[in-house]
């Protein structure tokens, strides 16, 4: 009897527990499908709560639903590290002591690795840092196409080729989002210069839009499944990109079926009705000057706040528009903070340093190495000069919104000292550039002539010179909110390098930049390295490469032209770049980067996809698995690759395609596939690459569809856009 009673009690308590459990609202139940949770949460929200979600509540956050326990969304720049905390309502540093991050290499360097696996590791690591710092959206990656070497933000992007940018962005996004942190792909779209970025109205053909400027965004959404996207500052065909009907409603949310959140760039909204109706979901950063939540002009005065309410109440904007925005924002919250088993992230750890180092080492590009001047092994020289401000300057600071406060940054000078012995090294700055300040230039205080003379003297008294120069993150260099004013090296470096070469021929030039620079001294310099902005591990990565501990394998993600007017964007006068201050026309159309150089037969300084190694690679002849393909077929090509050098190395092999006798203009060739292959000395492998026949199509403006012509195409295996190894003809029937 007693036993039966106990059993009854147990049964009753279990069923009460079940009842309690099932009373939990669906939106709080991790085991429910996201869409059910979204609908449940939405049904409980008031009008005011829904509107509140659509705009900022601080510089980097937007509200959740406090009454329902739905958390606010915390955002952070991106894209190559998690930015320091700033004050709630101002751009001032919050001066926290726990927010010094790992600086990963900027995205040009990631693109230069040509290694999507590394992009995934990078994404996981930077996502872990964001997660640890309690961020829900990391503002990146940036996938705007490299159109002109003057663009101040090229260093944040992935180069000039849509396929390369797509293939590198997708795994980055997957990596970040495994942490329950949303990526925010930016800047959608056509923010390809900083000059007049707030209002310049970009005009271009549909063909250029679909073939060149949209593919990386499309891949980020459709394959990467990015949970948010950031509108660009500029206009496109008359409408600001942050509330652009064609870009956001038709293409992004219509054609690509994007179910995430469109965030403005900071201050990118300009009109309530357009913002409401043309696809914007969260407005950030409007009226950034002096705004506080207590001031006369508050967050409630944002376009998507009180003015939005007004339009909803008068019926000018239907309530379904508000519900759609709220749904998207809720979905993002359930995908991030309220997801099942959200990981906890980690911050500044050996694993992240290793990832940063690996990306840096694989991304550094060896541009020139006359008579195997490099590597310079430790012990070879006793009198070593290191010259150039970038050898000792912090290059993680500055540049605009991607500026980082880092836990540590190994400078190139420190790395070279550790490798070659501090006692063997003399450092001379050679020039100085002043501090990195947003939006203006502060002249340096040092006597430049003195720095110059000292450097030439040190060079003359040394056996070898490592010149570590390039651009930096100052205004009008590689920096947001302004473009460069020329392709030349700034701060008198060309002259300094020329003078150094007169007294010492053994110069290794290490260029730190996210952009191409002209190189009037190139013929005289035996070795040149493009070393990007590579973050915390800079000095280690650079010294590992120059000393031969690491065999370089990076390849250029954009063309280095000889001069500015060699670029398509600069071949049509000011209306093409920078525009007439109101609008601009991309007159070079689809011929961006190597597409322009190759088609117009302009010899670049260094072609797209170019990079040397301490090994040599022998490419076998390319063959295709068939002669004729249907438009729905897959095309498989193969060839052998042999490491004919004496050290292990890696090669990014590239597959380009050319259409013969095309009825429309087609570029001389276009990248269709690539692969990074690691081979020991003497090792041979067979490389197989496959593409879809449909990948050979072009966008037809007239029919507004992709069109694949019947006829002949030629596929080339190549070491760069300037180095085709062999070709095979195929036919599309
Ligand atoms: C930049 C964005 C950045 C945002 C927030 C803007 O000025 O264009 O890329 O994410 O500021 O800092």
mmCIF file of C-alpha atoms in Angstrom, residues 245-533:
data_model
loop_
_atom_site.group_PDB
_atom_site.id
_atom_site.type_symbol
_atom_site.label_atom_id
_atom_site.label_comp_id
_atom_site.label_asym_id
_atom_site.label_seq_id
_atom_site.Cartn_x
_atom_site.Cartn_y
_atom_site.Cartn_z
ATOM 1 C CA UNK A 245 14.346 48.922 -53.439
ATOM 2 C CA UNK A 246 16.211 47.102 -56.196
ATOM 3 C CA UNK A 247 19.124 45.938 -54.042
ATOM 4 C CA UNK A 248 17.261 45.062 -50.862
ATOM 5 C CA UNK A 249 13.716 44.122 -51.825
ATOM 6 C CA UNK A 250 14.149 42.682 -55.251
ATOM 7 C CA UNK A 251 17.621 41.162 -55.302
ATOM 8 C CA UNK A 252 18.507 40.396 -51.690
ATOM 9 C CA UNK A 253 15.194 39.494 -50.142
ATOM 10 C CA UNK A 254 13.442 38.467 -53.364
ATOM 11 C CA UNK A 255 15.878 36.668 -55.637
ATOM 12 C CA UNK A 256 18.301 35.482 -52.966
ATOM 13 C CA UNK A 257 15.591 34.771 -50.382
ATOM 14 C CA UNK A 258 17.566 36.408 -47.597
ATOM 15 C CA UNK A 259 15.733 35.849 -44.316
ATOM 16 C CA UNK A 260 18.144 37.776 -42.089
ATOM 17 C CA UNK A 261 18.530 41.388 -41.037
ATOM 18 C CA UNK A 262 19.550 44.397 -43.115
ATOM 19 C CA UNK A 263 21.506 46.819 -40.933
ATOM 20 C CA UNK A 264 22.409 50.315 -42.106
ATOM 21 C CA UNK A 265 25.934 51.441 -42.239
ATOM 22 C CA UNK A 266 26.333 53.911 -39.406
ATOM 23 C CA UNK A 267 24.376 56.951 -40.468
ATOM 24 C CA UNK A 268 23.359 55.368 -43.777
ATOM 25 C CA UNK A 269 19.608 55.991 -43.426
ATOM 26 C CA UNK A 270 18.154 59.171 -44.902
ATOM 27 C CA UNK A 271 14.417 58.767 -45.314
ATOM 28 C CA UNK A 272 11.707 57.144 -43.218
ATOM 29 C CA UNK A 273 9.386 55.972 -45.928
ATOM 30 C CA UNK A 274 12.169 54.475 -48.020
ATOM 31 C CA UNK A 275 13.735 52.890 -44.941
ATOM 32 C CA UNK A 276 10.371 51.398 -43.998
ATOM 33 C CA UNK A 277 9.402 50.127 -47.417
ATOM 34 C CA UNK A 278 12.667 49.364 -49.149
ATOM 35 C CA UNK A 279 13.997 46.577 -47.002
ATOM 36 C CA UNK A 280 15.956 48.135 -44.139
ATOM 37 C CA UNK A 281 15.503 46.368 -40.784
ATOM 38 C CA UNK A 282 17.803 48.033 -38.225
ATOM 39 C CA UNK A 283 18.929 51.652 -38.390
ATOM 40 C CA UNK A 284 22.256 52.382 -36.740
ATOM 41 C CA UNK A 285 24.430 55.408 -36.239
ATOM 42 C CA UNK A 286 22.147 58.193 -37.466
ATOM 43 C CA UNK A 287 23.008 61.631 -36.149
ATOM 44 C CA UNK A 288 26.181 60.429 -34.548
ATOM 45 C CA UNK A 289 27.267 63.787 -33.243
ATOM 46 C CA UNK A 290 26.436 64.461 -29.642
ATOM 47 C CA UNK A 291 23.567 62.031 -29.539
ATOM 48 C CA UNK A 292 22.714 60.603 -26.135
ATOM 49 C CA UNK A 293 19.670 58.743 -24.981
ATOM 50 C CA UNK A 294 18.874 61.726 -22.766
ATOM 51 C CA UNK A 295 19.493 64.543 -25.244
ATOM 52 C CA UNK A 296 16.829 66.488 -27.088
ATOM 53 C CA UNK A 297 17.492 64.469 -30.193
ATOM 54 C CA UNK A 298 17.292 60.865 -29.076
ATOM 55 C CA UNK A 299 17.281 57.415 -30.575
ATOM 56 C CA UNK A 300 13.486 57.795 -30.691
ATOM 57 C CA UNK A 301 13.951 60.404 -33.372
ATOM 58 C CA UNK A 302 15.674 57.985 -35.758
ATOM 59 C CA UNK A 303 13.953 57.463 -39.114
ATOM 60 C CA UNK A 304 12.854 54.000 -38.024
ATOM 61 C CA UNK A 305 11.642 55.189 -34.602
ATOM 62 C CA UNK A 306 8.932 57.826 -33.996
ATOM 63 C CA UNK A 307 8.680 58.962 -37.622
ATOM 64 C CA UNK A 308 8.219 55.280 -38.574
ATOM 65 C CA UNK A 309 5.470 54.911 -35.963
ATOM 66 C CA UNK A 310 3.664 57.836 -37.494
ATOM 67 C CA UNK A 311 3.608 56.258 -40.945
ATOM 68 C CA UNK A 312 2.429 52.966 -39.504
ATOM 69 C CA UNK A 313 -0.353 54.633 -37.548
ATOM 70 C CA UNK A 314 -1.636 56.592 -40.526
ATOM 71 C CA UNK A 315 -1.552 53.451 -42.622
ATOM 72 C CA UNK A 316 0.958 54.897 -45.085
ATOM 73 C CA UNK A 317 3.121 51.917 -44.234
ATOM 74 C CA UNK A 318 1.294 48.651 -43.599
ATOM 75 C CA UNK A 319 1.726 46.853 -40.263
ATOM 76 C CA UNK A 320 2.927 43.782 -42.149
ATOM 77 C CA UNK A 321 6.111 45.732 -42.921
ATOM 78 C CA UNK A 322 6.770 46.191 -39.218
ATOM 79 C CA UNK A 323 6.057 42.525 -38.521
ATOM 80 C CA UNK A 324 8.459 41.484 -41.240
ATOM 81 C CA UNK A 325 11.264 43.541 -39.712
ATOM 82 C CA UNK A 326 10.508 42.281 -36.197
ATOM 83 C CA UNK A 327 10.443 38.683 -37.433
ATOM 84 C CA UNK A 328 13.852 39.039 -39.047
ATOM 85 C CA UNK A 329 15.346 40.605 -35.938
ATOM 86 C CA UNK A 330 13.841 37.932 -33.693
ATOM 87 C CA UNK A 331 15.171 35.251 -36.033
ATOM 88 C CA UNK A 332 18.668 36.695 -35.659
ATOM 89 C CA UNK A 333 18.337 36.699 -31.868
ATOM 90 C CA UNK A 334 17.176 33.067 -31.863
ATOM 91 C CA UNK A 335 20.048 32.154 -34.171
ATOM 92 C CA UNK A 336 22.569 33.801 -31.896
ATOM 93 C CA UNK A 337 21.947 34.500 -28.230
ATOM 94 C CA UNK A 338 18.910 32.286 -27.808
ATOM 95 C CA UNK A 339 20.231 29.370 -29.876
ATOM 96 C CA UNK A 340 20.513 25.897 -28.453
ATOM 97 C CA UNK A 341 23.898 25.134 -26.879
ATOM 98 C CA UNK A 342 25.518 28.389 -27.876
ATOM 99 C CA UNK A 343 29.273 28.013 -27.373
ATOM 100 C CA UNK A 344 31.048 30.403 -25.015
ATOM 101 C CA UNK A 345 33.882 31.480 -27.273
ATOM 102 C CA UNK A 346 37.440 32.192 -26.214
ATOM 103 C CA UNK A 347 39.714 35.175 -26.327
ATOM 104 C CA UNK A 348 43.385 35.916 -26.943
ATOM 105 C CA UNK A 349 44.805 32.432 -26.742
ATOM 106 C CA UNK A 350 47.636 30.520 -28.394
ATOM 107 C CA UNK A 351 45.202 28.917 -30.816
ATOM 108 C CA UNK A 352 44.123 32.321 -32.105
ATOM 109 C CA UNK A 353 47.708 33.523 -32.374
ATOM 110 C CA UNK A 354 48.488 30.421 -34.392
ATOM 111 C CA UNK A 355 45.586 31.023 -36.734
ATOM 112 C CA UNK A 356 46.652 34.649 -37.159
ATOM 113 C CA UNK A 357 50.218 33.509 -37.837
ATOM 114 C CA UNK A 358 49.210 30.812 -40.330
ATOM 115 C CA UNK A 359 47.034 33.203 -42.306
ATOM 116 C CA UNK A 360 49.774 35.837 -42.283
ATOM 117 C CA UNK A 361 52.446 33.392 -43.427
ATOM 118 C CA UNK A 362 50.300 31.944 -46.171
ATOM 119 C CA UNK A 363 49.133 35.340 -47.329
ATOM 120 C CA UNK A 364 52.458 37.146 -47.664
ATOM 121 C CA UNK A 365 53.309 37.399 -51.362
ATOM 122 C CA UNK A 366 56.856 37.179 -52.658
ATOM 123 C CA UNK A 367 56.811 39.535 -55.646
ATOM 124 C CA UNK A 368 60.431 39.486 -56.680
ATOM 125 C CA UNK A 369 63.384 37.312 -55.763
ATOM 126 C CA UNK A 370 66.239 37.912 -58.142
ATOM 127 C CA UNK A 371 68.827 35.128 -58.135
ATOM 128 C CA UNK A 372 67.225 33.610 -55.055
ATOM 129 C CA UNK A 373 68.259 36.555 -52.928
ATOM 130 C CA UNK A 374 65.834 35.339 -50.305
ATOM 131 C CA UNK A 375 65.751 33.521 -48.001
ATOM 132 C CA UNK A 376 68.366 35.206 -45.879
ATOM 133 C CA UNK A 377 69.210 32.659 -43.241
ATOM 134 C CA UNK A 378 70.171 33.694 -39.728
ATOM 135 C CA UNK A 379 73.917 34.116 -39.355
ATOM 136 C CA UNK A 380 74.534 35.018 -42.996
ATOM 137 C CA UNK A 381 74.953 38.744 -42.326
ATOM 138 C CA UNK A 382 76.270 40.480 -39.241
ATOM 139 C CA UNK A 383 75.467 44.068 -40.125
ATOM 140 C CA UNK A 384 71.781 44.310 -40.809
ATOM 141 C CA UNK A 385 69.894 47.553 -41.329
ATOM 142 C CA UNK A 386 66.168 47.732 -40.745
ATOM 143 C CA UNK A 387 64.738 50.903 -42.238
ATOM 144 C CA UNK A 388 61.227 52.287 -42.462
ATOM 145 C CA UNK A 389 58.561 53.484 -40.094
ATOM 146 C CA UNK A 390 56.373 50.440 -40.643
ATOM 147 C CA UNK A 391 59.046 48.265 -39.037
ATOM 148 C CA UNK A 392 58.181 49.724 -35.656
ATOM 149 C CA UNK A 393 54.788 51.395 -35.978
ATOM 150 C CA UNK A 394 51.541 49.873 -34.756
ATOM 151 C CA UNK A 395 49.556 48.976 -37.837
ATOM 152 C CA UNK A 396 46.553 47.553 -36.063
ATOM 153 C CA UNK A 397 45.531 51.014 -34.922
ATOM 154 C CA UNK A 398 43.860 53.448 -37.314
ATOM 155 C CA UNK A 399 42.216 52.844 -40.645
ATOM 156 C CA UNK A 400 38.757 53.796 -39.380
ATOM 157 C CA UNK A 401 36.162 51.399 -38.004
ATOM 158 C CA UNK A 402 38.431 48.356 -38.276
ATOM 159 C CA UNK A 403 40.937 49.874 -35.835
ATOM 160 C CA UNK A 404 41.946 47.476 -33.071
ATOM 161 C CA UNK A 405 43.187 47.662 -29.525
ATOM 162 C CA UNK A 406 45.430 44.630 -29.363
ATOM 163 C CA UNK A 407 46.759 42.498 -26.603
ATOM 164 C CA UNK A 408 50.071 42.375 -28.430
ATOM 165 C CA UNK A 409 51.558 43.123 -31.824
ATOM 166 C CA UNK A 410 54.937 41.744 -32.787
ATOM 167 C CA UNK A 411 56.412 44.462 -34.970
ATOM 168 C CA UNK A 412 58.493 43.568 -38.022
ATOM 169 C CA UNK A 413 61.516 45.032 -36.210
ATOM 170 C CA UNK A 414 60.949 42.796 -33.181
ATOM 171 C CA UNK A 415 60.503 39.774 -35.449
ATOM 172 C CA UNK A 416 63.691 40.513 -37.394
ATOM 173 C CA UNK A 417 65.635 41.054 -34.172
ATOM 174 C CA UNK A 418 64.428 37.746 -32.774
ATOM 175 C CA UNK A 419 65.460 36.002 -35.979
ATOM 176 C CA UNK A 420 68.782 37.653 -36.793
ATOM 177 C CA UNK A 421 69.879 38.730 -33.305
ATOM 178 C CA UNK A 422 69.186 42.207 -31.902
ATOM 179 C CA UNK A 423 72.941 42.786 -31.676
ATOM 180 C CA UNK A 424 73.259 42.521 -35.447
ATOM 181 C CA UNK A 425 70.515 45.003 -36.256
ATOM 182 C CA UNK A 426 70.526 48.780 -36.541
ATOM 183 C CA UNK A 427 67.214 50.492 -36.978
ATOM 184 C CA UNK A 428 66.559 53.814 -38.663
ATOM 185 C CA UNK A 429 63.050 55.055 -39.267
ATOM 186 C CA UNK A 430 63.933 56.968 -42.434
ATOM 187 C CA UNK A 431 60.689 58.959 -42.404
ATOM 188 C CA UNK A 432 57.724 59.489 -40.156
ATOM 189 C CA UNK A 433 54.072 60.031 -40.883
ATOM 190 C CA UNK A 434 52.273 61.339 -37.824
ATOM 191 C CA UNK A 435 49.555 59.636 -35.795
ATOM 192 C CA UNK A 436 46.570 57.792 -37.282
ATOM 193 C CA UNK A 437 43.630 60.106 -36.809
ATOM 194 C CA UNK A 438 40.243 59.597 -38.397
ATOM 195 C CA UNK A 439 39.425 62.025 -41.172
ATOM 196 C CA UNK A 440 42.483 64.261 -40.989
ATOM 197 C CA UNK A 441 46.215 64.375 -41.360
ATOM 198 C CA UNK A 442 48.458 65.453 -38.523
ATOM 199 C CA UNK A 443 51.922 66.297 -39.715
ATOM 200 C CA UNK A 444 54.731 64.476 -37.916
ATOM 201 C CA UNK A 445 56.960 66.439 -35.557
ATOM 202 C CA UNK A 446 60.309 64.853 -36.407
ATOM 203 C CA UNK A 447 62.841 66.492 -38.683
ATOM 204 C CA UNK A 448 62.368 64.455 -41.871
ATOM 205 C CA UNK A 449 65.728 65.346 -43.400
ATOM 206 C CA UNK A 450 67.487 64.062 -40.319
ATOM 207 C CA UNK A 451 65.581 60.775 -40.428
ATOM 208 C CA UNK A 452 66.354 60.453 -44.139
ATOM 209 C CA UNK A 453 70.071 61.082 -43.791
ATOM 210 C CA UNK A 454 70.400 58.750 -40.827
ATOM 211 C CA UNK A 455 68.719 55.945 -42.743
ATOM 212 C CA UNK A 456 70.989 56.324 -45.792
ATOM 213 C CA UNK A 457 74.004 56.316 -43.487
ATOM 214 C CA UNK A 458 72.876 53.154 -41.685
ATOM 215 C CA UNK A 459 72.198 51.507 -45.047
ATOM 216 C CA UNK A 460 75.684 52.408 -46.277
ATOM 217 C CA UNK A 461 77.275 50.897 -43.184
ATOM 218 C CA UNK A 462 75.335 47.594 -43.382
ATOM 219 C CA UNK A 463 75.608 44.366 -45.353
ATOM 220 C CA UNK A 464 71.912 44.143 -46.062
ATOM 221 C CA UNK A 465 68.860 46.370 -45.696
ATOM 222 C CA UNK A 466 65.347 45.303 -44.796
ATOM 223 C CA UNK A 467 63.220 48.261 -45.845
ATOM 224 C CA UNK A 468 59.821 47.932 -44.167
ATOM 225 C CA UNK A 469 57.603 50.631 -45.613
ATOM 226 C CA UNK A 470 54.449 50.968 -47.637
ATOM 227 C CA UNK A 471 51.249 52.701 -46.638
ATOM 228 C CA UNK A 472 49.724 52.929 -43.195
ATOM 229 C CA UNK A 473 46.342 53.474 -41.573
ATOM 230 C CA UNK A 474 46.417 57.250 -41.729
ATOM 231 C CA UNK A 475 43.879 59.438 -43.501
ATOM 232 C CA UNK A 476 44.394 59.258 -47.288
ATOM 233 C CA UNK A 477 46.374 56.040 -46.945
ATOM 234 C CA UNK A 478 44.690 52.690 -46.237
ATOM 235 C CA UNK A 479 41.926 54.243 -44.238
ATOM 236 C CA UNK A 480 38.191 54.680 -44.151
ATOM 237 C CA UNK A 481 36.474 57.957 -45.071
ATOM 238 C CA UNK A 482 39.050 59.098 -47.610
ATOM 239 C CA UNK A 483 40.839 57.771 -50.667
ATOM 240 C CA UNK A 484 44.512 57.849 -51.507
ATOM 241 C CA UNK A 485 45.529 60.736 -53.704
ATOM 242 C CA UNK A 486 48.003 58.787 -55.853
ATOM 243 C CA UNK A 487 49.486 55.334 -56.344
ATOM 244 C CA UNK A 488 52.929 56.412 -55.190
ATOM 245 C CA UNK A 489 54.445 55.483 -51.894
ATOM 246 C CA UNK A 490 53.876 58.342 -49.434
ATOM 247 C CA UNK A 491 56.258 60.092 -47.029
ATOM 248 C CA UNK A 492 59.095 60.451 -49.513
ATOM 249 C CA UNK A 493 59.764 56.713 -49.543
ATOM 250 C CA UNK A 494 60.490 56.431 -53.287
ATOM 251 C CA UNK A 495 63.314 58.916 -52.908
ATOM 252 C CA UNK A 496 64.587 57.259 -49.766
ATOM 253 C CA UNK A 497 64.614 53.808 -51.387
ATOM 254 C CA UNK A 498 66.431 55.234 -54.423
ATOM 255 C CA UNK A 499 69.095 56.827 -52.234
ATOM 256 C CA UNK A 500 69.497 53.665 -50.177
ATOM 257 C CA UNK A 501 70.000 51.650 -53.368
ATOM 258 C CA UNK A 502 72.860 53.965 -54.322
ATOM 259 C CA UNK A 503 74.764 52.959 -51.205
ATOM 260 C CA UNK A 504 73.609 49.372 -50.767
ATOM 261 C CA UNK A 505 72.216 47.010 -53.423
ATOM 262 C CA UNK A 506 71.220 44.292 -50.983
ATOM 263 C CA UNK A 507 67.764 45.547 -50.239
ATOM 264 C CA UNK A 508 64.757 43.453 -49.244
ATOM 265 C CA UNK A 509 61.658 45.555 -49.654
ATOM 266 C CA UNK A 510 58.818 44.630 -47.347
ATOM 267 C CA UNK A 511 55.689 46.494 -48.375
ATOM 268 C CA UNK A 512 52.952 46.812 -45.827
ATOM 269 C CA UNK A 513 49.726 47.919 -47.471
ATOM 270 C CA UNK A 514 46.304 46.795 -48.533
ATOM 271 C CA UNK A 515 46.683 48.412 -51.923
ATOM 272 C CA UNK A 516 48.913 48.391 -54.981
ATOM 273 C CA UNK A 517 51.683 50.977 -55.084
ATOM 274 C CA UNK A 518 53.851 52.068 -57.988
ATOM 275 C CA UNK A 519 57.475 50.914 -57.795
ATOM 276 C CA UNK A 520 59.832 53.162 -59.757
ATOM 277 C CA UNK A 521 62.839 51.471 -58.129
ATOM 278 C CA UNK A 522 61.724 47.900 -58.838
ATOM 279 C CA UNK A 523 64.496 47.020 -61.302
ATOM 280 C CA UNK A 524 67.192 47.841 -58.767
ATOM 281 C CA UNK A 525 65.760 45.901 -55.812
ATOM 282 C CA UNK A 526 66.587 42.199 -55.602
ATOM 283 C CA UNK A 527 63.660 41.129 -53.389
ATOM 284 C CA UNK A 528 60.164 42.477 -52.774
ATOM 285 C CA UNK A 529 57.561 41.113 -50.407
ATOM 286 C CA UNK A 530 53.918 42.225 -50.210
ATOM 287 C CA UNK A 531 53.150 41.784 -46.538
ATOM 288 C CA UNK A 532 49.692 43.416 -46.054
ATOM 289 C CA UNK A 533 48.389 44.353 -42.598
#
